[in-house]
Coordinates of C-alpha atoms in Angstrom, one line a residue:
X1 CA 3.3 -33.0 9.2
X2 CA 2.3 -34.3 5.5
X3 CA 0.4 -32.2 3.7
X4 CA -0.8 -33.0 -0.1
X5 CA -1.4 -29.8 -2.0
X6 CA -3.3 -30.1 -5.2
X7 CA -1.7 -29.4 -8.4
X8 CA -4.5 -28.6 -10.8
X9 CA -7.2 -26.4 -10.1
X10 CA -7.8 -22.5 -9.4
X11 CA -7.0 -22.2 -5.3
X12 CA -3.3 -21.4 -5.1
X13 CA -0.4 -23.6 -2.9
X14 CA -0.2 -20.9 -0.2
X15 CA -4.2 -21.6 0.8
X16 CA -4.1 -24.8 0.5
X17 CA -1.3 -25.1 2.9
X18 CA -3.4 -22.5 5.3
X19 CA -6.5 -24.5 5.1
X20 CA -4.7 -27.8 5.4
X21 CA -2.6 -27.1 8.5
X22 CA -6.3 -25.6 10.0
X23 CA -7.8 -28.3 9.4
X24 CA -5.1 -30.5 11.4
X25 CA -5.3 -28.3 14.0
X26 CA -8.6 -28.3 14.4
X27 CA -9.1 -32.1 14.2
X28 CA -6.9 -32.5 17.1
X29 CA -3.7 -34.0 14.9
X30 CA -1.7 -30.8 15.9
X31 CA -1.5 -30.0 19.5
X32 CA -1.1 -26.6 21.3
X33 CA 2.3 -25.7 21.6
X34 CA 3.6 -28.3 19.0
X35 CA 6.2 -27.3 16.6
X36 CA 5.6 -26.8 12.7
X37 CA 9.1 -27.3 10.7
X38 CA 10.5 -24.1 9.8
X39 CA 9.5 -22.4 6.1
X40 CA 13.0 -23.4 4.9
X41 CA 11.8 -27.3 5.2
X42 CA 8.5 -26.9 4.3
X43 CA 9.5 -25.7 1.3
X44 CA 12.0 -27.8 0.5
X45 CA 9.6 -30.6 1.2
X46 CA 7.0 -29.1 -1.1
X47 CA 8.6 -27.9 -3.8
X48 CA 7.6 -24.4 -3.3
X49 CA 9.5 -21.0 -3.2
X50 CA 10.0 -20.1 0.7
X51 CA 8.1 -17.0 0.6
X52 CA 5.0 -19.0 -0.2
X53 CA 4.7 -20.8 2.6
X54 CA 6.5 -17.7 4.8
X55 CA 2.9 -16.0 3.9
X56 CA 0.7 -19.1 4.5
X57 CA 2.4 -19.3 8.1
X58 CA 2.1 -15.3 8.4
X59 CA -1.9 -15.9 7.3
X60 CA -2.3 -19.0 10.4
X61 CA -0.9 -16.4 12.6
X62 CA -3.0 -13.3 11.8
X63 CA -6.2 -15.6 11.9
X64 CA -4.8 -17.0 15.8
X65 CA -3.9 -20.6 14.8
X66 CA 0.6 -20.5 15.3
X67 CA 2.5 -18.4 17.0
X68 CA 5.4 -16.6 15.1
X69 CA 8.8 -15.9 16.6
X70 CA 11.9 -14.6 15.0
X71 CA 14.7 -17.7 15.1
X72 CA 11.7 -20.1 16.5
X73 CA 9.7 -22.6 14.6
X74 CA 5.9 -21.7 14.3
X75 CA 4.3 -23.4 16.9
X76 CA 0.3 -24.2 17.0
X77 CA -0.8 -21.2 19.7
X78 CA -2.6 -21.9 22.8
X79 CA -5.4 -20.0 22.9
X80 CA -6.8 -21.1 19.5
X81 CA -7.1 -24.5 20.8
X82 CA -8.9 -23.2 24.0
X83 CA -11.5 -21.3 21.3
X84 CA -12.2 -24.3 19.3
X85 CA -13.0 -26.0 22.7
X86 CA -15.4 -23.1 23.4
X87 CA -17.1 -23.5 19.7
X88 CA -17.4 -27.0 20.4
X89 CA -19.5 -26.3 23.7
X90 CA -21.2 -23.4 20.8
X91 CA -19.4 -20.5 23.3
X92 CA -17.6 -18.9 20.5
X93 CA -18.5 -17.9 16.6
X94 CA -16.5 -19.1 13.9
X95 CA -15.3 -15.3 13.1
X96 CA -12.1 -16.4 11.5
X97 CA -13.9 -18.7 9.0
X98 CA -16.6 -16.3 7.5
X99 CA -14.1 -13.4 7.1
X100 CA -13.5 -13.6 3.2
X101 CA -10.6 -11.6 3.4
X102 CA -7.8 -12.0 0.8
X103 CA -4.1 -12.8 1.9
X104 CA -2.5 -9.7 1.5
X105 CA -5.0 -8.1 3.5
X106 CA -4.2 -10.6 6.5
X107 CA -0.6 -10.2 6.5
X108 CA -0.1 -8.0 9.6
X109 CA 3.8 -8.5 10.0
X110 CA 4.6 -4.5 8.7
X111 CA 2.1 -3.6 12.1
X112 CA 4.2 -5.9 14.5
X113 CA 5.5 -3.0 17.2
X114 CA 9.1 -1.7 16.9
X115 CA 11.2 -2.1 19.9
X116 CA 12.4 1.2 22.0
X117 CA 15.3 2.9 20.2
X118 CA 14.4 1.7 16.5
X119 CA 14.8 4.2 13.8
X120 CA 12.3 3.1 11.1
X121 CA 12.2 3.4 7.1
X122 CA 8.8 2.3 7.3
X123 CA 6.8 5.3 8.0
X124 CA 5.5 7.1 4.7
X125 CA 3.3 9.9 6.6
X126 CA 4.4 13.7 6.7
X127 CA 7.1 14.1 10.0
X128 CA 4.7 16.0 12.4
X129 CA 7.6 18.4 12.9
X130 CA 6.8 19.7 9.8
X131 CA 3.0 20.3 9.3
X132 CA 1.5 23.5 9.1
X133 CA -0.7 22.8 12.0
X134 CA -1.2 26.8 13.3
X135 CA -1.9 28.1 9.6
X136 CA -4.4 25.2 8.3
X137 CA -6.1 26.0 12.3
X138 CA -6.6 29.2 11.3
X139 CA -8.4 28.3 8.1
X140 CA -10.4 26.1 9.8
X141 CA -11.4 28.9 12.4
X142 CA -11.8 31.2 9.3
X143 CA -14.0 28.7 7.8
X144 CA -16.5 28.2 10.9
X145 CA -16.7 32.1 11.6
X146 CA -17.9 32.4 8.0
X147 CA -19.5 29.5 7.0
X148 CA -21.3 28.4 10.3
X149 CA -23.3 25.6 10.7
X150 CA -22.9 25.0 6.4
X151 CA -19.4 23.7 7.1
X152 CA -21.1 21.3 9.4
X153 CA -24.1 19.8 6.9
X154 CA -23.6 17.0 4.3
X155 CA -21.9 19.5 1.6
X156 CA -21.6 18.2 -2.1
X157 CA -21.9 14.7 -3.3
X158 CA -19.1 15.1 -5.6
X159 CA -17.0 17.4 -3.4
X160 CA -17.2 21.6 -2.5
X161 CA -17.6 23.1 -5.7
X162 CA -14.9 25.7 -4.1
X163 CA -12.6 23.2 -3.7
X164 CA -12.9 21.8 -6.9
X165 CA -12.4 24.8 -8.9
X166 CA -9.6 25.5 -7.1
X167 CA -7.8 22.3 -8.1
X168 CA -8.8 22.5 -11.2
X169 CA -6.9 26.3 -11.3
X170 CA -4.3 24.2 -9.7
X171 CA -4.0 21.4 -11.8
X172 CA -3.9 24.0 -14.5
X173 CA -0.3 25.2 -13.6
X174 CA 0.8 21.2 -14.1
X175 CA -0.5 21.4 -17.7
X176 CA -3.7 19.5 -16.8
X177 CA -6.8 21.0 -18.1
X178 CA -9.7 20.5 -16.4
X179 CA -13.1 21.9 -14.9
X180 CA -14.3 22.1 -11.9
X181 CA -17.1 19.5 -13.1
X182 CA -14.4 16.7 -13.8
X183 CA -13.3 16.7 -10.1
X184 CA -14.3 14.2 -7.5
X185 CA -12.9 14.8 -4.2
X186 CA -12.3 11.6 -2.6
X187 CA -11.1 10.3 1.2
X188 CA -7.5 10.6 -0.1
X189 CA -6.1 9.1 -3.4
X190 CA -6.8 4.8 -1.7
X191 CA -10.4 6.0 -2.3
X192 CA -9.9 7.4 -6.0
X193 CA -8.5 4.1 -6.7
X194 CA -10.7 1.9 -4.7
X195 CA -13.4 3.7 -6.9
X196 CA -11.7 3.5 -10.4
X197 CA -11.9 -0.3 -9.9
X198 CA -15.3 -0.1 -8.4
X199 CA -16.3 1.5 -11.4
X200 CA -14.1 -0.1 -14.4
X201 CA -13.6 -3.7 -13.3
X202 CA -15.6 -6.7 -13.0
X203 CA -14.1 -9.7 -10.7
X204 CA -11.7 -11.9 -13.3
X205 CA -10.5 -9.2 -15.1
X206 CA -7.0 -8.1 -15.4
X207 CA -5.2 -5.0 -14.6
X208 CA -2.0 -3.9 -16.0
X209 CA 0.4 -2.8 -13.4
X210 CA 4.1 -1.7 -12.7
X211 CA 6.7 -4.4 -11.3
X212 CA 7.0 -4.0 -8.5
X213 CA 4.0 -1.4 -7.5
X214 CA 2.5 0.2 -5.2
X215 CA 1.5 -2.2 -2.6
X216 CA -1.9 -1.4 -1.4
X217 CA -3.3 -1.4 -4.7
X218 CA -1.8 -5.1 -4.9
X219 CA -4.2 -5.3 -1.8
X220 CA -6.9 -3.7 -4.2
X221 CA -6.8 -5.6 -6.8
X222 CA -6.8 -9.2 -4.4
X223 CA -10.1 -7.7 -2.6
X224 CA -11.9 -7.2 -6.1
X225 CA -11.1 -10.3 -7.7
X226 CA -9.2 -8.8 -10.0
X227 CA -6.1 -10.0 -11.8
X228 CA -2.4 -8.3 -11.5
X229 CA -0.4 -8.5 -14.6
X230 CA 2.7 -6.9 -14.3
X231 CA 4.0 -4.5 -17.5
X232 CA 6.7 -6.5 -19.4
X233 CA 10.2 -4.2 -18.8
X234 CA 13.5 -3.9 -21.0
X235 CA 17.1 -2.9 -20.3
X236 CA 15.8 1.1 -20.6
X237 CA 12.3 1.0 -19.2
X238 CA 9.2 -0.5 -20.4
X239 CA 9.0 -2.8 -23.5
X240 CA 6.1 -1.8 -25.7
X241 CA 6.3 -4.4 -28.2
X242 CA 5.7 -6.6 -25.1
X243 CA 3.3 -4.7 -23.4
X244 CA 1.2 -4.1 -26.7
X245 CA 1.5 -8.2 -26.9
X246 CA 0.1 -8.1 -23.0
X247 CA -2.5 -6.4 -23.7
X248 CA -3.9 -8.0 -26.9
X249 CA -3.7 -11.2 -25.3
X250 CA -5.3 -10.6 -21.6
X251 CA -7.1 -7.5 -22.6
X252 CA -7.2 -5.8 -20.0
X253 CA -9.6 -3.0 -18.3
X254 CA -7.3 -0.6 -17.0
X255 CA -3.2 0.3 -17.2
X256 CA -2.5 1.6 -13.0
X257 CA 1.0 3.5 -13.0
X258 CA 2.9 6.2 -10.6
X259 CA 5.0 8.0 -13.4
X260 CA 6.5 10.4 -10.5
X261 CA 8.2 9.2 -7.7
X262 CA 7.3 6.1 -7.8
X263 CA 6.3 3.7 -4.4
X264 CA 8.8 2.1 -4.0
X265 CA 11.3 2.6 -6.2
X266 CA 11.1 6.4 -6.4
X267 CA 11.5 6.2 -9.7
X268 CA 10.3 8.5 -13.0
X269 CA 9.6 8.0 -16.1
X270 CA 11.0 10.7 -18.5
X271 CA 8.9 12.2 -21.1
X272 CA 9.5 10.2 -23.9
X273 CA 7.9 7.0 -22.1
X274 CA 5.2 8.6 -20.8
X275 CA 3.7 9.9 -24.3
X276 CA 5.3 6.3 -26.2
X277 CA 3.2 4.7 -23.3
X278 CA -0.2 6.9 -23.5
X279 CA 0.0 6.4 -27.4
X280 CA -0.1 2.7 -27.3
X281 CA -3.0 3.3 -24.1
X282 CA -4.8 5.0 -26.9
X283 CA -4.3 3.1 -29.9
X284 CA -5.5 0.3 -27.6
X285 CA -8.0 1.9 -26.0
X286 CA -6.6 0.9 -22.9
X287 CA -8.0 3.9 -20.0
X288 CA -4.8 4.6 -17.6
X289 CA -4.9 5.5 -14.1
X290 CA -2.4 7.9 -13.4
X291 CA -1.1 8.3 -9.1
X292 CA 0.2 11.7 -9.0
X293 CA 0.4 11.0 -4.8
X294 CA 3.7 12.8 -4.6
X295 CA 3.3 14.8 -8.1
X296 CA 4.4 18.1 -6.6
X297 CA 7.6 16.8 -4.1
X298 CA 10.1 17.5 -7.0
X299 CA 13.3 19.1 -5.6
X300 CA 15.8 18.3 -8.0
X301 CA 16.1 19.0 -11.6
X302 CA 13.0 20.6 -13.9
X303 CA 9.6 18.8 -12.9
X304 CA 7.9 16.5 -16.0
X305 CA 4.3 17.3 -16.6
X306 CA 1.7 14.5 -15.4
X307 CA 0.2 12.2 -18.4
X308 CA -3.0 13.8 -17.9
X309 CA -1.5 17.2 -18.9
X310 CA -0.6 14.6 -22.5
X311 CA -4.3 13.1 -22.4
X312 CA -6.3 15.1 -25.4
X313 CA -8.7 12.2 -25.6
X314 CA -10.3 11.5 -22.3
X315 CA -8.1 8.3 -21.5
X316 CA -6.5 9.1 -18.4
X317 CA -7.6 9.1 -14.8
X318 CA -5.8 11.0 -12.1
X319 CA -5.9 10.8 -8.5
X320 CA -3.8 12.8 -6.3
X321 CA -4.0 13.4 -2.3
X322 CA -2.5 16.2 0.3
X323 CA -2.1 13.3 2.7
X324 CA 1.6 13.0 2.2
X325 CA 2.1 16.5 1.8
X326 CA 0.2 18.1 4.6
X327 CA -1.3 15.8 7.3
X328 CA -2.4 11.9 6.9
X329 CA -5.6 12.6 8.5
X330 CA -6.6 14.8 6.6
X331 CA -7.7 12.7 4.1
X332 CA -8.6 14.5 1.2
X333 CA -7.9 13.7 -2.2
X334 CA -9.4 13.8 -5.9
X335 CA -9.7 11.7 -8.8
X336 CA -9.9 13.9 -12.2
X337 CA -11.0 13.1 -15.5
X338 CA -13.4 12.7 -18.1
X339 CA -17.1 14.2 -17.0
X340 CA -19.6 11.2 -17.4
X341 CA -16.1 8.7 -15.8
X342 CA -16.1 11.4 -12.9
X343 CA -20.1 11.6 -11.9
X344 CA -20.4 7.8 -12.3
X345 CA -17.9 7.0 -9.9
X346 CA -19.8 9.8 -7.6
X347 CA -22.7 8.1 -8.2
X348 CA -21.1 5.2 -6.7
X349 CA -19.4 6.6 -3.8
X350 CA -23.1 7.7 -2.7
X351 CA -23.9 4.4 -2.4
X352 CA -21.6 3.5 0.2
X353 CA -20.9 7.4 2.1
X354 CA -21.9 10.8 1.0
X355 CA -18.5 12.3 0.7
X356 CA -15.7 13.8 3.1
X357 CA -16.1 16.7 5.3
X358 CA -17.3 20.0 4.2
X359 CA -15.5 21.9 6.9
X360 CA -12.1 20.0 6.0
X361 CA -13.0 20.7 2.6
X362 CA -13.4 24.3 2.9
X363 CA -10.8 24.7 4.9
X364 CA -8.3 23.6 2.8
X365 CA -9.5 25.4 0.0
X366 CA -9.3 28.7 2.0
X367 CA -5.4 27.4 3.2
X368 CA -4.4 27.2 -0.6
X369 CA -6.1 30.3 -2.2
X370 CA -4.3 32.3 1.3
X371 CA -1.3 30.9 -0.2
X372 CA -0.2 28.6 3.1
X373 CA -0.1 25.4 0.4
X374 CA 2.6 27.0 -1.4
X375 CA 4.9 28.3 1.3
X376 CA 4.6 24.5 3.2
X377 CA 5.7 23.2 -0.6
X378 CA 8.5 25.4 -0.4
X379 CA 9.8 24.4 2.7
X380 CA 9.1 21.3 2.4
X381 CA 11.4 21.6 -1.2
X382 CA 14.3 22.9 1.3
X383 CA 14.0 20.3 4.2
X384 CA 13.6 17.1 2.0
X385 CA 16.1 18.2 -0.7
X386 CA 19.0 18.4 2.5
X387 CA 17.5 15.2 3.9
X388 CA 17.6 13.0 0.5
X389 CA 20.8 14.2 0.3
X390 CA 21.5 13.0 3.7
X391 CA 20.6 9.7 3.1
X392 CA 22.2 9.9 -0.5
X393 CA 25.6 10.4 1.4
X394 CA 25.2 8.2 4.0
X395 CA 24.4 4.7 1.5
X396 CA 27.4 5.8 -0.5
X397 CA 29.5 6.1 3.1
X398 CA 27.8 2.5 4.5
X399 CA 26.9 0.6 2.0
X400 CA 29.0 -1.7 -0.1
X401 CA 28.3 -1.3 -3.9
X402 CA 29.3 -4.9 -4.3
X403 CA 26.9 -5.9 -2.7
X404 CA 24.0 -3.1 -2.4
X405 CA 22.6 -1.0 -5.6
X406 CA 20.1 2.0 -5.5
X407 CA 18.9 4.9 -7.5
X408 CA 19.2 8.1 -6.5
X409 CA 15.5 9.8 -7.5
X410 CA 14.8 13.0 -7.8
X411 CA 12.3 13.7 -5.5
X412 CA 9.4 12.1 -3.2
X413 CA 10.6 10.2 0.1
X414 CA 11.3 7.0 -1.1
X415 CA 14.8 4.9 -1.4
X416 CA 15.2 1.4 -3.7
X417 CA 17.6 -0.7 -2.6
X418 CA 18.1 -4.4 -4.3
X419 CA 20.7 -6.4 -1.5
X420 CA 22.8 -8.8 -3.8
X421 CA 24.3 -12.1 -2.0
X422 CA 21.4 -14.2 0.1
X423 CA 20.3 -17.0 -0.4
X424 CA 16.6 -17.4 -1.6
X425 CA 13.6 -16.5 1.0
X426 CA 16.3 -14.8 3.8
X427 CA 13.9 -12.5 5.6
X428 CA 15.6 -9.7 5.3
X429 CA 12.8 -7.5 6.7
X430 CA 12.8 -9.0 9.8
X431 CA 16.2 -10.1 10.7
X432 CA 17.1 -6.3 10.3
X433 CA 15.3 -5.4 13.0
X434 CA 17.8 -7.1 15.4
X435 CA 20.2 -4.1 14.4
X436 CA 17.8 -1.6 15.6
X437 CA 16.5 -0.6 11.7
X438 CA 13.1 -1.4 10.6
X439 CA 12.7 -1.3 6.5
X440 CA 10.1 -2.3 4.2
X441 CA 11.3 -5.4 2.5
X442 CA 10.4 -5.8 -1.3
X443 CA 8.1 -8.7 -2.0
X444 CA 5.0 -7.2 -0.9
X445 CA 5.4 -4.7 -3.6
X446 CA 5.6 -7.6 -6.7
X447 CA 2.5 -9.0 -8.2
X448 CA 5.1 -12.0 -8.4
X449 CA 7.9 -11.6 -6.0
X450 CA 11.3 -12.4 -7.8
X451 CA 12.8 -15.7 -6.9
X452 CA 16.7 -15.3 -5.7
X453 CA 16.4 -11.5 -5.9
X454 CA 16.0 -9.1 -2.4
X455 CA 14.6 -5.7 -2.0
X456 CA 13.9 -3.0 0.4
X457 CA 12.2 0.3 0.4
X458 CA 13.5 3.4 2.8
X459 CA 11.6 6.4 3.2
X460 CA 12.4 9.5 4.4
X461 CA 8.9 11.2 5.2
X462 CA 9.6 11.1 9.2
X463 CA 13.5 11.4 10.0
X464 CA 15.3 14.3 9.8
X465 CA 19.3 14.4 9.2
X466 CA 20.4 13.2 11.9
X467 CA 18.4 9.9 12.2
X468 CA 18.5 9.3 8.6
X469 CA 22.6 8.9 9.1
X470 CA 21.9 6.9 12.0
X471 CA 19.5 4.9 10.4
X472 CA 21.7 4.1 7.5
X473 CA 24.6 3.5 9.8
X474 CA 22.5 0.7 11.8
X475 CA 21.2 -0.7 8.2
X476 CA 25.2 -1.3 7.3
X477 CA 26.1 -2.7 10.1
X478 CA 23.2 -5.3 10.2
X479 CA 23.6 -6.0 5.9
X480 CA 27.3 -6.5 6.5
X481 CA 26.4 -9.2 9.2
X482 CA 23.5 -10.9 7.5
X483 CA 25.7 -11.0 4.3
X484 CA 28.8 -12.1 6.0
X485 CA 26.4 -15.0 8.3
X486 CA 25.0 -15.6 4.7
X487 CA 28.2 -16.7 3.1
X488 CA 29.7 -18.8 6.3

């Protein structure tokens, strides 16, 4: 198979190669059921990192042009060559090639279905056997006795004016001061940031972001043409001289970070980076958007006040959710900030829906003013405290430090572990799963993935002590054979 990939121009290696290899299939020079050399080869052949052409073969799979084994080369599926016979007789439309989705958005591998028995890191939604399902039902039968058919109408644009007041009063405790008026409540916080870019960015312009970061807005940033530049880091945390450089240079519209509890790493920045950080925000005049998605699961140590609670000139925007604190379909969240920054981005959520659901809405406000909120925090506090500690216990018992670093956070669901020892492009991810462990491996989380270095993210949210040990148990035995297979 010879491909010839451009090396000037703006349409990157890893769609050429997708659109190159389509184009051979389609024209008949790669049959059904013929076998593409592995992405070791490939690479080697064209000069690319592995993972490059990993995701280019992951892309032709989600779009129904290879098939994708573990230990198998890619082969060209069956049943696109029976559709492309069917669009030549005009029985099928060309679905697949009017999509303009980006690539992150078609990399489906994290949805492939675990076999029976796996214990899975990848789940980052509340463990059922912990939500508050009878109390937030009785604030939702509260709400409909009282309320009637108003729970059931189109409510406020910007959110219930209830609700918003009441996170403001809450907000208030974690130093942020706000009003009621500067709250938008949004379909969770993916919708407060979905909207921050809406509103702030314009296709080609740059975002400043955390290395490695939160993955969907990765996802985000792809679908709005925007660009990812990753904030410059030191040997104790981020390096302002190079970030100030950064941003002078690219001059960005917006600075995205998760200063608590960081996905993936878990990670927080102390106090002294986060005002050093805001300062040079406002000397540049650089707006932040602060993720407080986890802000309240602190359980060890004293809790450090959001950057918003710092913020005494309007700069920062911050979006929180109950999502991973109460249920995941719950899907309510909020973006607070500045008043005219909060009612445009309303304005532009009306354009598209006219807000979430008064009766969830109401609902939860009546759950947290009854005081439910704070006795499922508390608990919670208890549960996850024994849990990380669990897990804590477990890496230190099954894990070889030789090869295997992590950080212990302190707080949030989330475990950072950087696997020293493989070779360049091992898929780590899914050769685990052999050992009856499913984790999140690390490159989907880097704007640039690191070449030679492996990572993979563990959370918590859904195992309980027990499975957590077991988990970890499985995830040593497996790293001990993939390292051991490695260095044969």
């Amino acid at each position: 198979m010879l491909l010839r990939l451009r090396e000037t121009g703006k349409e990157p290696k890893g769609r050429q190669i997708v659109a190159q290899i389509r184009r051979l299939i389609q024209r008949g020079h790669l049959k059904a059921g013929e076998r593409l050399p592995s992405t070791r080869r490939l690479a080697e052949q064209l000069g690319l990192h592995r993972g490059t052409v990993a995701s280019a073969y992951q892309e032709l799979w989600a779009l129904g042009w290879l098939d994708l084994r573990p230990g198998v080369q890619p082969r060209v599926r069956l049943r696109e060559a029976l559709v492309e016979s069917c669009r030549e007789e005009g029985g099928a439309f060309p679905w697949t090639e009017r999509l303009a989705l980006p690539l992150r958005l078609r990399i489906p591998a994290a949805q492939r279905p675990l076999d029976a028995g796996t214990i899975s890191f990848l789940d980052f939604s509340m463990d059922p056997r912990l939500m508050p399902v009878e109390p937030f039902a009785r604030s939702l039968r509260a709400v409909v006795r009282r309320e009637g058919t108003e729970a059931l109408s189109y409510g406020d644009p910007q959110g219930q004016p209830g609700l918003r007041a009441c996170l403001a009063q809450r907000l208030g405790q974690h130093g942020v001061r706000i009003r009621p008026e500067e709250v938008l409540i949004t379909h969770g916080a993916q919708q407060a940031l979905d909207l921050a870019l809406r509103g702030l960015a314009r296709p080609g312009d740059a975002v400043v972001v955390e290395s490695p970061t939160y993955n969907q807005m990765l996802s985000l940033l792809e679908l709005h043409g925007l660009r990812a530049l990753a904030m410059p880091e030191g040997p104790r945390g981020v390096d302002l001289p190079a970030l100030e450089t950064l941003i002078q240079k690219e001059r960005p519209v917006l600075l995205y970070l998760m200063p608590s509890f960081q996905n993936p790493t878990g990670r927080c920045l102390d106090q002294a980076a986060r005002e050093t950080l805001l300062a040079l925000c406002e000397q540049q005049a650089l707006p932040i958007l602060e993720d407080g998605f986890t802000e309240e699961m602190k359980y060890f140590g004293r809790p450090i006040l959001p950057m918003k609670s710092m913020d005494r000139t309007g700069l920062v925007l911050y979006a929180g959710t109950f999502s991973k604190v109460l249920f995941p379909g719950l899907r309510l969240g909020w973006l607070a900030g500045a008043r005219p920054c909060v009612e445009a981005l309303a304005a532009i959520r009306r354009t598209g829906e006219l807000g979430p659901s008064p009766l969830l809405q109401d609902a939860l406000e009546d759950f947290l003013r009854k005081g439910h909120y704070d006795q499922h925090l508390a608990r919670l506090h208890r549960r996850f405290r024994r849990r990380m500690e669990t897990a804590h216990a477990a890496l230190r018992r099954e894990l070889d430090p030789a090869h295997v670093s992590w950080e212990a956070p302190s707080g949030g669901y989330l475990l950072w572990l950087e696997v020293r020892g493989l070779p360049d492009g091992f898929d780590l991810e899914g050769r685990l799963r052999r050992f009856g462990v499913a984790v999140r491996g690390g490159d989907a989380f880097f704007p640039e993935p690191p070449k030679g270095r492996h990572f993979l993210r563990l959370s918590i949210s859904n195992l309980d002590e027990e499975e957590i040990a077991e988990g970890v148990a499985r995830l040593g035995r497996g790293l001990r054979a993939l390292l051991a297979e490695a260095g044969s």
